[in-house]
Structure formats: C-alpha cells, structure tokens
Amino acid sequence: MIKIDNLVVAYGGIEALKGISLEVPSGKIVTLVGANGAGKSTTLKSIVGLVKTKSGTISYEGTDLAKLNTEIMVKKGIALVPEGRKVFADLTVLENLKIGAYTRKDKKGVEEDLEKVYSLFPRLKERTWQAAGTLSGGEQQMLAIGRALMSRPKLIMMDEPSLGLAPIVVKELFGIIKKINEEGMTVLLIEQNANAALKIADLGYIMETGTIKLKGTGKELLANEDIKKAYLGEAL
Ligand SMILES: Nc1ncnc2c1ncn2[C@@H]1O[C@H](COP(=O)(O)OP(=O)(O)OP(=O)(O)O)[C@@H](O)[C@H]1O
Ligand SMILES: [Mg+2]
C-alpha cells in the first residue's frame, strides 16, 4: 500500500533520514520503533508531505505521493494522528469529530462512523458537548484517533498514540488498534512502547539514527536478543 524507497530527508544539511526503504502492505499493522530522534516522526511527515524530501520515492497504491496534496490524500484514504494531541481546543468533541469527516458527502456513512467512534470510545460519547481543550490528556488522545477514523481511512498512521496514557488505557488503546485493523484498516504505528507495538504488529522496523537497523515480523523482533536489550528492557 505504501512503499518507501531510499528516502533521504535533511533538516538544514543534517540528514534525519539517510536513505530508508520500507513497506506497509495493505491490511497489515506495521510499526516503527526506535529511540528519540531516530527519524520516526520524520518518516510519517514525509508520507503526508509535511517535510520536503531530498531524494527517494514514496508511493501509495502505486501513485507517487509527491504528486498529491493533503486534501486528495484524505480523499484517497490516508489519515494521520499526529504526535502530541492536536485537537481543536475551543471546539466541542462532536465538532472535532465532524471536522474529521469534512471531505465526505455520505451523510449516512458519517453518522454510522460517529456511532462507531462512540462505541469504541464511550468516554467521548459522554463528553460530546465538552470543549476539547478541557478533556484529560487520554481523552484528547482518544479524540485525535476518533477524528482520524471519521475520514473512514484505508490507512491510518499514528505517531505515538500511547504517549502519556495510563497503562490500563494503553492496553485498551492497543486493543482498539487491533480491532480497527481486523475490520480492514491498514495501520502504520509509531511507538516507543516497543513491546506493546510489536505484540500487535504483523511487521516491524527498528530505526536508529535515520536508518532502518532491522526488520521482521512482530514475533521475530520480540524474540530478538539485541532488540530485547535495547528497546524492550525490563519493566521498571
Ligand atoms: N524541523 C526540524 N528542524 C531541524 N531538525 C529537525 C526537525 N525535525 C526533526 N529534526 C531532527 O531530526 C531528527 C529526527 O527527528 P524525528 O522527530 O523524526 O525523531 P523521532 O524518531 O520521531 O523521535 P521521538 O521519538 O523523540 O519523537 C532529530 O535529530 C531531530 O532533532
Ligand atoms: Mg517522534
């Protein structure tokens, strides 16, 4: 579905991505894990055109993504849940969710998806009329994901969705990611929570300072001794 070939991205002469290649096959959960500054967010931003690429190609269902603008990307089924919770603070929960569906004309489908988001996140339903800025951090994260789902994407990309969430909420969140994938959505997930991410991932890439150090199935990477030492650690 997404194919990245030899991608180089530089910020002011310093290469943040040094020629990475990776694939996100349709229907799968793919995760990128790696330390701070490895280039994970830069990879996602390159896919949606938020950073300028220096060389290499990114294609989506065979089309060169450099040729598409953001609105067309949304229409073609790509949604991004950005790093940090970028909800519209002054708007209500419902208004935020509706913004996610702004390119859609199928009113009935939008209503259905709203119910679906509310059933995935009952907390949001209780707080339909609350200003998003007054939601708790975890609730804002749910809203950011819910809003992305409202565009009925084929591919959802999430940048550290578990950041700052309580362990029990993280568990719930990973359950939800698994569930939306089982319903047919392709997922590209960035996580520092490598253990949880690799457990649900079909395919994982380990990034290190702008390069892909290792790739494998979630299972393989979880069992890899070097990965265990570097990223999985002991629970503190
Ligand atoms: N706008 C920018 N200008 C200059 N350097 C940048 C910019 N954005 C990112 N970088 C640098 O590029 C490198 C990769 O950053 P990136 O945000 O992709 O890392 P990351 O893997 O997402 O890290 P984290 O886990 O901390 O979010 C870092 O060294 C970062 O300082
Ligand atoms: Mg990041």
mmCIF file of C-alpha atoms in Angstrom, residues 85-228:
data_model
loop_
_atom_site.group_PDB
_atom_site.id
_atom_site.type_symbol
_atom_site.label_atom_id
_atom_site.label_comp_id
_atom_site.label_asym_id
_atom_site.label_seq_id
_atom_site.Cartn_x
_atom_site.Cartn_y
_atom_site.Cartn_z
ATOM 1 C CA ARG A 85 -2.689 15.803 20.791
ATOM 2 C CA LYS A 86 -3.627 18.298 18.191
ATOM 3 C CA VAL A 87 -7.341 18.677 18.841
ATOM 4 C CA PHE A 88 -9.177 21.965 18.338
ATOM 5 C CA ALA A 89 -9.319 23.112 21.943
ATOM 6 C CA ASP A 90 -12.227 25.557 21.651
ATOM 7 C CA LEU A 91 -14.447 23.223 19.675
ATOM 8 C CA THR A 92 -16.592 20.512 21.219
ATOM 9 C CA VAL A 93 -15.854 16.817 20.980
ATOM 10 C CA LEU A 94 -18.588 16.443 18.368
ATOM 11 C CA GLU A 95 -17.295 19.365 16.292
ATOM 12 C CA ASN A 96 -13.799 17.911 16.346
ATOM 13 C CA LEU A 97 -15.114 14.559 15.153
ATOM 14 C CA LYS A 98 -17.133 16.180 12.372
ATOM 15 C CA ILE A 99 -14.046 18.001 11.131
ATOM 16 C CA GLY A 100 -12.507 14.568 10.580
ATOM 17 C CA ALA A 101 -15.261 13.874 8.077
ATOM 18 C CA TYR A 102 -15.061 17.196 6.244
ATOM 19 C CA THR A 103 -14.275 15.747 2.840
ATOM 20 C CA ARG A 104 -17.150 13.264 2.968
ATOM 21 C CA LYS A 105 -20.528 13.712 1.372
ATOM 22 C CA ASP A 106 -22.150 10.470 2.516
ATOM 23 C CA LYS A 107 -24.124 11.799 5.480
ATOM 24 C CA LYS A 108 -25.428 8.413 6.452
ATOM 25 C CA GLY A 109 -21.963 6.893 6.488
ATOM 26 C CA VAL A 110 -20.698 9.780 8.602
ATOM 27 C CA GLU A 111 -23.480 9.193 11.141
ATOM 28 C CA GLU A 112 -22.630 5.487 11.211
ATOM 29 C CA ASP A 113 -18.962 6.209 11.759
ATOM 30 C CA LEU A 114 -19.774 8.668 14.522
ATOM 31 C CA GLU A 115 -21.668 5.922 16.327
ATOM 32 C CA LYS A 116 -18.769 3.588 15.722
ATOM 33 C CA VAL A 117 -16.255 6.017 17.202
ATOM 34 C CA TYR A 118 -18.557 6.496 20.178
ATOM 35 C CA SER A 119 -18.793 2.765 20.681
ATOM 36 C CA LEU A 120 -15.001 2.429 20.500
ATOM 37 C CA PHE A 121 -14.598 5.343 22.911
ATOM 38 C CA PRO A 122 -17.687 5.569 25.164
ATOM 39 C CA ARG A 123 -15.883 8.290 27.102
ATOM 40 C CA LEU A 124 -16.162 10.588 24.097
ATOM 41 C CA LYS A 125 -19.878 9.973 23.832
ATOM 42 C CA GLU A 126 -20.386 11.077 27.423
ATOM 43 C CA ARG A 127 -18.490 14.245 26.633
ATOM 44 C CA THR A 128 -19.968 15.120 23.243
ATOM 45 C CA TRP A 129 -20.579 18.771 24.160
ATOM 46 C CA GLN A 130 -17.429 19.377 26.156
ATOM 47 C CA ALA A 131 -14.736 21.722 24.781
ATOM 48 C CA ALA A 132 -11.898 19.502 23.587
ATOM 49 C CA GLY A 133 -9.292 21.607 25.378
ATOM 50 C CA THR A 134 -10.798 20.675 28.736
ATOM 51 C CA LEU A 135 -10.617 16.918 28.136
ATOM 52 C CA SER A 136 -7.981 14.951 30.018
ATOM 53 C CA GLY A 137 -4.839 14.034 28.100
ATOM 54 C CA GLY A 138 -6.008 10.494 27.467
ATOM 55 C CA GLU A 139 -9.423 11.679 26.343
ATOM 56 C CA GLN A 140 -7.797 14.103 23.908
ATOM 57 C CA GLN A 141 -5.769 11.246 22.501
ATOM 58 C CA MET A 142 -8.957 9.217 22.009
ATOM 59 C CA LEU A 143 -10.469 12.227 20.269
ATOM 60 C CA ALA A 144 -7.465 12.624 17.961
ATOM 61 C CA ILE A 145 -7.799 8.966 16.944
ATOM 62 C CA GLY A 146 -11.584 9.219 16.657
ATOM 63 C CA ARG A 147 -11.248 12.247 14.420
ATOM 64 C CA ALA A 148 -8.862 10.396 12.107
ATOM 65 C CA LEU A 149 -11.281 7.456 11.935
ATOM 66 C CA MET A 150 -14.080 9.825 10.884
ATOM 67 C CA SER A 151 -12.489 10.210 7.460
ATOM 68 C CA ARG A 152 -13.038 6.447 7.056
ATOM 69 C CA PRO A 153 -9.396 5.954 6.075
ATOM 70 C CA LYS A 154 -7.906 2.933 4.393
ATOM 71 C CA LEU A 155 -4.600 3.702 6.062
ATOM 72 C CA ILE A 156 -4.302 5.242 9.496
ATOM 73 C CA MET A 157 -0.910 6.418 10.695
ATOM 74 C CA MET A 158 -0.397 7.148 14.370
ATOM 75 C CA ASP A 159 2.538 8.914 15.945
ATOM 76 C CA GLU A 160 2.997 7.638 19.495
ATOM 77 C CA PRO A 161 -0.665 7.305 20.391
ATOM 78 C CA SER A 162 0.149 5.800 23.785
ATOM 79 C CA LEU A 163 2.294 8.697 24.970
ATOM 80 C CA GLY A 164 1.257 9.897 28.406
ATOM 81 C CA LEU A 165 -1.536 7.398 28.831
ATOM 82 C CA ALA A 166 -2.021 5.244 31.904
ATOM 83 C CA PRO A 167 -1.053 1.571 31.377
ATOM 84 C CA ILE A 168 -4.657 0.408 31.512
ATOM 85 C CA VAL A 169 -5.655 2.952 28.850
ATOM 86 C CA VAL A 170 -2.671 1.937 26.713
ATOM 87 C CA LYS A 171 -3.856 -1.639 26.845
ATOM 88 C CA GLU A 172 -7.311 -0.582 25.786
ATOM 89 C CA LEU A 173 -5.886 1.570 23.002
ATOM 90 C CA PHE A 174 -3.835 -1.291 21.549
ATOM 91 C CA GLY A 175 -6.954 -3.445 21.678
ATOM 92 C CA ILE A 176 -8.778 -0.805 19.660
ATOM 93 C CA ILE A 177 -5.952 -0.554 17.117
ATOM 94 C CA LYS A 178 -6.118 -4.321 16.670
ATOM 95 C CA LYS A 179 -9.862 -4.161 16.263
ATOM 96 C CA ILE A 180 -9.878 -1.445 13.599
ATOM 97 C CA ASN A 181 -7.222 -3.403 11.745
ATOM 98 C CA GLU A 182 -9.335 -6.548 11.845
ATOM 99 C CA GLU A 183 -12.119 -4.541 10.263
ATOM 100 C CA GLY A 184 -9.833 -3.938 7.299
ATOM 101 C CA MET A 185 -7.867 -0.792 8.044
ATOM 102 C CA THR A 186 -4.129 -0.730 7.406
ATOM 103 C CA VAL A 187 -2.176 0.718 10.323
ATOM 104 C CA LEU A 188 1.235 2.369 10.478
ATOM 105 C CA LEU A 189 2.095 2.802 14.118
ATOM 106 C CA ILE A 190 4.985 4.676 15.652
ATOM 107 C CA GLU A 191 5.744 3.716 19.201
ATOM 108 C CA GLN A 192 8.338 3.963 21.905
ATOM 109 C CA ASN A 193 6.280 1.368 23.678
ATOM 110 C CA ALA A 194 8.023 -1.258 21.540
ATOM 111 C CA ASN A 195 6.778 -4.233 23.450
ATOM 112 C CA ALA A 196 3.097 -3.431 23.085
ATOM 113 C CA ALA A 197 3.507 -2.347 19.469
ATOM 114 C CA LEU A 198 5.437 -5.429 18.349
ATOM 115 C CA LYS A 199 2.877 -7.662 20.022
ATOM 116 C CA ILE A 200 0.113 -6.479 17.705
ATOM 117 C CA ALA A 201 2.271 -5.766 14.635
ATOM 118 C CA ASP A 202 2.499 -8.009 11.585
ATOM 119 C CA LEU A 203 5.688 -6.269 10.591
ATOM 120 C CA GLY A 204 8.154 -4.102 12.485
ATOM 121 C CA TYR A 205 11.035 -1.842 11.562
ATOM 122 C CA ILE A 206 13.667 -0.825 14.074
ATOM 123 C CA MET A 207 15.013 2.640 13.333
ATOM 124 C CA GLU A 208 18.297 4.026 14.530
ATOM 125 C CA THR A 209 19.652 7.486 13.702
ATOM 126 C CA GLY A 210 17.976 7.812 10.346
ATOM 127 C CA THR A 211 18.429 4.244 9.204
ATOM 128 C CA ILE A 212 16.461 1.009 9.370
ATOM 129 C CA LYS A 213 18.512 -1.263 11.529
ATOM 130 C CA LEU A 214 16.345 -4.329 11.386
ATOM 131 C CA LYS A 215 13.054 -5.536 10.045
ATOM 132 C CA GLY A 216 10.994 -8.568 10.839
ATOM 133 C CA THR A 217 7.641 -9.840 11.959
ATOM 134 C CA GLY A 218 6.466 -8.562 15.325
ATOM 135 C CA LYS A 219 7.145 -12.000 16.743
ATOM 136 C CA GLU A 220 10.690 -12.211 15.386
ATOM 137 C CA LEU A 221 11.633 -8.797 16.706
ATOM 138 C CA LEU A 222 10.140 -9.523 20.117
ATOM 139 C CA ALA A 223 12.296 -12.623 20.351
ATOM 140 C CA ASN A 224 15.482 -10.910 19.129
ATOM 141 C CA GLU A 225 18.044 -10.654 21.934
ATOM 142 C CA ASP A 226 19.576 -7.349 20.744
ATOM 143 C CA ILE A 227 16.147 -5.771 20.453
ATOM 144 C CA LYS A 228 15.227 -7.040 23.871
#
